[in-house]
Short mmCIF file of C-alpha atoms in Angstrom, two decimals:
data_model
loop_
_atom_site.label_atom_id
_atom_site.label_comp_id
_atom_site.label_asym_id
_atom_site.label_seq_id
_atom_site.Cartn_x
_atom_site.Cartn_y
_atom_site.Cartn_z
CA UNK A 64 -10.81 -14.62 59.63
CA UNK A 65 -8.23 -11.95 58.92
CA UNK A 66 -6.17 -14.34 57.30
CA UNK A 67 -8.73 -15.76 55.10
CA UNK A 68 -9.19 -11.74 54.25
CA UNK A 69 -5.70 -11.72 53.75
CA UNK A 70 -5.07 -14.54 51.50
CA UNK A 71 -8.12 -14.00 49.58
CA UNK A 72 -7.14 -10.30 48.70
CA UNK A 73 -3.47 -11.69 48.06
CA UNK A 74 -4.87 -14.20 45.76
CA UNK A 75 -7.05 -11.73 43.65
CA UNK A 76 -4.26 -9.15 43.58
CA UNK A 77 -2.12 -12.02 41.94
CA UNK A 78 -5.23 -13.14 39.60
CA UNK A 79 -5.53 -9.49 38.89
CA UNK A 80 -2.13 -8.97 37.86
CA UNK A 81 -1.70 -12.06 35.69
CA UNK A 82 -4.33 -11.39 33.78
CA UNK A 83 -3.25 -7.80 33.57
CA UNK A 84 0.59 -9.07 32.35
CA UNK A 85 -1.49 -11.55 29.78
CA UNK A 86 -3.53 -8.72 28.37
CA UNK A 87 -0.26 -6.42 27.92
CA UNK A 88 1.59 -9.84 26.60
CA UNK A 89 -1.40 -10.74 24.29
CA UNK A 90 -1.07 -6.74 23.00
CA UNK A 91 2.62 -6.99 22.47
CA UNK A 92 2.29 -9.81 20.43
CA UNK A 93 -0.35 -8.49 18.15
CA UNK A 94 2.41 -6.49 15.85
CA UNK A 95 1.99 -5.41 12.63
CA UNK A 96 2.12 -8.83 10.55
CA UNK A 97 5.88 -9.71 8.69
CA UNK A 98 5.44 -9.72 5.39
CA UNK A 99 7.20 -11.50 2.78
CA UNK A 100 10.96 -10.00 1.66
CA UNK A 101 9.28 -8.66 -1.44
CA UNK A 102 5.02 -8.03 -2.31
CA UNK A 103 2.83 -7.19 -4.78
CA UNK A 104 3.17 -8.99 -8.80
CA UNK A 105 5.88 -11.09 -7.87
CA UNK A 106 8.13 -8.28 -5.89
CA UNK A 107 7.11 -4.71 -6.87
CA UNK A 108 7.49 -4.09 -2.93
CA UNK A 109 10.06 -4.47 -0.37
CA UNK A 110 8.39 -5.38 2.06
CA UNK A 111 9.91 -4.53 4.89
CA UNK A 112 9.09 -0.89 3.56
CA UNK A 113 5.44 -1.91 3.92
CA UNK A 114 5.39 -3.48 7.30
CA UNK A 115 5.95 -0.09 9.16
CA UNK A 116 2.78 1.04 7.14
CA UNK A 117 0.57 -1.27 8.17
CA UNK A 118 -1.77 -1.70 11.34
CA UNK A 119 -1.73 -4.56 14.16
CA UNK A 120 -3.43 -7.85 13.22
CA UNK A 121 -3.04 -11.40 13.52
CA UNK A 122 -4.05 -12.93 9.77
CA UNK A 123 -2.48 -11.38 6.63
CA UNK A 124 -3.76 -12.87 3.44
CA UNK A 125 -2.75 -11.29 0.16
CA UNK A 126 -5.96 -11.43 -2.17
CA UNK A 127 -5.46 -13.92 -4.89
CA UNK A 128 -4.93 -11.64 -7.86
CA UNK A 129 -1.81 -9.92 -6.06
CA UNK A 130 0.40 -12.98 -7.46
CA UNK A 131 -0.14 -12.58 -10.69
CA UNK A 132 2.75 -11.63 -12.85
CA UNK A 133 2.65 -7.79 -13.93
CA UNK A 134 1.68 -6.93 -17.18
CA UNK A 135 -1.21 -3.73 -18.95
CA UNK A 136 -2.38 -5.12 -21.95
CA UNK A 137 -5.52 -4.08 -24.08
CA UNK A 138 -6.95 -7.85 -22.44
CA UNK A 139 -5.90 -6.43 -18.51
CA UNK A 140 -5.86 -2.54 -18.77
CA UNK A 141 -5.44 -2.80 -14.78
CA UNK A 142 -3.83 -4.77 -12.10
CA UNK A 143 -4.03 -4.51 -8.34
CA UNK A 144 -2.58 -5.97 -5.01
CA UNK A 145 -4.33 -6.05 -2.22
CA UNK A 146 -3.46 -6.93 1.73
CA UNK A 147 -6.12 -7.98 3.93
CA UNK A 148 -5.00 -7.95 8.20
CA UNK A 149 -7.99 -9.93 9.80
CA UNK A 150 -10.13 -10.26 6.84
CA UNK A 151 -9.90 -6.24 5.94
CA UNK A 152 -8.20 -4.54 2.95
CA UNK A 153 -5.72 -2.48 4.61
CA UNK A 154 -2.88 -1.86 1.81
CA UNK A 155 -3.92 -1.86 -2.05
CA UNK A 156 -1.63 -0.77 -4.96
CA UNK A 157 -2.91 -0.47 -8.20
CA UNK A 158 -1.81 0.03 -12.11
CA UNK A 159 -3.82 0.89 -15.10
CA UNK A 160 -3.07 1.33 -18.62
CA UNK A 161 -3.73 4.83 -19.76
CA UNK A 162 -4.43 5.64 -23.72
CA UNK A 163 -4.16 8.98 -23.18
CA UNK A 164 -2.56 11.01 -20.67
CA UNK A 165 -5.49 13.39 -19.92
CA UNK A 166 -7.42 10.31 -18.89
CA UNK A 167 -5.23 10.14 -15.78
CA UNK A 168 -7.42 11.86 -13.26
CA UNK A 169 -6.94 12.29 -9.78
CA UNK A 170 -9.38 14.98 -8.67
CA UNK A 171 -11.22 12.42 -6.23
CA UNK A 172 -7.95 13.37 -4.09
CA UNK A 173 -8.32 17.08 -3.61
CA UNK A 174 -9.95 16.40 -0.87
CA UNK A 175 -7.29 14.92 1.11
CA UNK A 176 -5.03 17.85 0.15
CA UNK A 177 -2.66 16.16 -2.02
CA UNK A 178 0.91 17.22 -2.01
CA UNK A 179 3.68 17.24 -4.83
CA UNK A 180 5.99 13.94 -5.24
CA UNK A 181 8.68 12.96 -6.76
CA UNK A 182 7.77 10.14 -8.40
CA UNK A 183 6.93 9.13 -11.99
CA UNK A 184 6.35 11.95 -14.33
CA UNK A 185 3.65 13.40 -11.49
CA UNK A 186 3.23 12.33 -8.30
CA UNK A 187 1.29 13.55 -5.41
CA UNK A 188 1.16 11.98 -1.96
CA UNK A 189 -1.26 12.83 0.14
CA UNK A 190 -2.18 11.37 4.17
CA UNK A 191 -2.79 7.69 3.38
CA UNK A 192 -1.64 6.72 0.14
CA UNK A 193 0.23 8.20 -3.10
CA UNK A 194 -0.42 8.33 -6.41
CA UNK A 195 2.40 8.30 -9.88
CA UNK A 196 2.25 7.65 -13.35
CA UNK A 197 4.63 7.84 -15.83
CA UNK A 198 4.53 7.54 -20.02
CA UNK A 199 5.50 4.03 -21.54
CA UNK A 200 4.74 5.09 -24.91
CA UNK A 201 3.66 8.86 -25.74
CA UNK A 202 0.78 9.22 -28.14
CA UNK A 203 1.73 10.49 -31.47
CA UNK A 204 -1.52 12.98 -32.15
CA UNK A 205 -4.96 13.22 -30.20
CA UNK A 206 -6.52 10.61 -32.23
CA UNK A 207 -3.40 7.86 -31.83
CA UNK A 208 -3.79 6.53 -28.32
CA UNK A 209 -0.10 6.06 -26.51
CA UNK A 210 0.79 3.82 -23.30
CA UNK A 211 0.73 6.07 -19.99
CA UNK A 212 0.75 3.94 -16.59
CA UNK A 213 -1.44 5.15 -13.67
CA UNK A 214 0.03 3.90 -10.53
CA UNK A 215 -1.75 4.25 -6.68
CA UNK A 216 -0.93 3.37 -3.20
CA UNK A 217 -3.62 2.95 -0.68
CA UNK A 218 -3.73 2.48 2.76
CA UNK A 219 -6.57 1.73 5.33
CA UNK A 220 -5.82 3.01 8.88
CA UNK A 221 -2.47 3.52 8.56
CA UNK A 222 -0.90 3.40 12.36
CA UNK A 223 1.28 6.85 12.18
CA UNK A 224 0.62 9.63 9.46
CA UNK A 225 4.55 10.34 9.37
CA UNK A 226 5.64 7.11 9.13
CA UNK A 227 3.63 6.86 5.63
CA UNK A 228 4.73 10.39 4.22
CA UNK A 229 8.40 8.91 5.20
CA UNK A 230 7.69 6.01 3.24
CA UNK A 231 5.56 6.67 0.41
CA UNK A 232 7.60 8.29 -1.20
CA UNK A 233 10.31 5.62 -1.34
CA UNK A 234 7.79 3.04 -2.23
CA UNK A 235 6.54 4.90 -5.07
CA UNK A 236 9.69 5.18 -6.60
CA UNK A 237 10.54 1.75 -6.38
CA UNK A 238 6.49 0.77 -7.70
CA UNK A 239 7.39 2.98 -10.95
CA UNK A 240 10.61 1.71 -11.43
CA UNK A 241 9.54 -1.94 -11.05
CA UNK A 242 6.39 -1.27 -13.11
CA UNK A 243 9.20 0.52 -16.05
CA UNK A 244 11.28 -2.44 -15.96
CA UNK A 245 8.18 -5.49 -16.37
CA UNK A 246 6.44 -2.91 -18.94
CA UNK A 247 9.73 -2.80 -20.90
CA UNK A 248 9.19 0.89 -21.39
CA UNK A 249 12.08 3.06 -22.16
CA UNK A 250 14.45 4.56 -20.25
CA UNK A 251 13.64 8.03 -18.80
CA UNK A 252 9.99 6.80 -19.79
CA UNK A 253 9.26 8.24 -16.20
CA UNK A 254 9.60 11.79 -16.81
#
């Protein structure tokens, strides 16, 4: 009878412990999804900048309007690209066309205690996600409307707070220098 003890509580230990090593497999293997080499409009993004940004999950799907090529016009004053992980929206950057540069207005964020960046003409970066914008074509009097680009990056539960304010910044810079070049606005248009 002691053996049947024995093997039973040998067998259960072993049942016990594979399942254990499956669970801790299973969570190894649930990474943060790889992405693409570039995202976002064709390649705004590197995006193995993004990855490190982005929470576990088994299904990425970028939402059909992220593939679009990137262009403002009067017809689409605003673009965005969004990342789902398991069916939720977990990175989003987005671009509007500005007539006027006092229309850019980001006090929704003082909340989440922005901080300065270096980005754009202003930029401010703040826990999850960073905001730019930068002037494409300045307005000639207060009644002339001009071209000024509004640029955000969002992030849903981001896994590490200092891995984003590492990266934001860099991605920013690279979002208004991509969004420059396919606007065809000037040179030193971003300060």
């Amino acid at each position: 009878m002691r053996r049947l003890s024995r093997a039973v509580a040998a067998v259960s230990t072993a049942v016990v412990a594979a399942g254990l090593l499956t669970a801790c497999g299973a969570d190894e293997e649930k990474a943060a999804p790889k992405l693409p080499e570039r995202v976002c409009w064709g390649g705004a993004l590197t995006g193995g900048d993004v990855a490190p940004l982005l929470p576990a999950g088994d299904k990425i799907e970028f939402q059909s309007r992220s593939g679009l090529p990137f262009a403002l016009t009067e017809d689409r004053k605003s673009q965005t690209c969004s990342l789902d992980i398991d069916g939720r929206t977990r990175f989003q950057v987005t671009a509007d066309l500005r007539k006027f540069e006092d229309a850019i207005d980001w006090r929704s964020m003082e909340s989440a205690e922005p901080e300065p960046l270096d980005a754009g003409k202003k930029g401010i970066i703040w826990n999850d996600g960073a905001a730019s914008y930068f002037v494409c074509e300045p307005a000639k009097d207060a009644g002339t409307p001009g071209r000024y680009i509004d640029l955000g990056i969002h992030l849903s539960d981001p896994p590490d707070e200092a891995k984003v304010r590492a990266a934001l910044p860099k991605l920013m810079k690279e979002l208004v220098a991509f969004a420059q070049r396919e606007l065809k606005c000037p040179a030193g248009a971003a300060s």
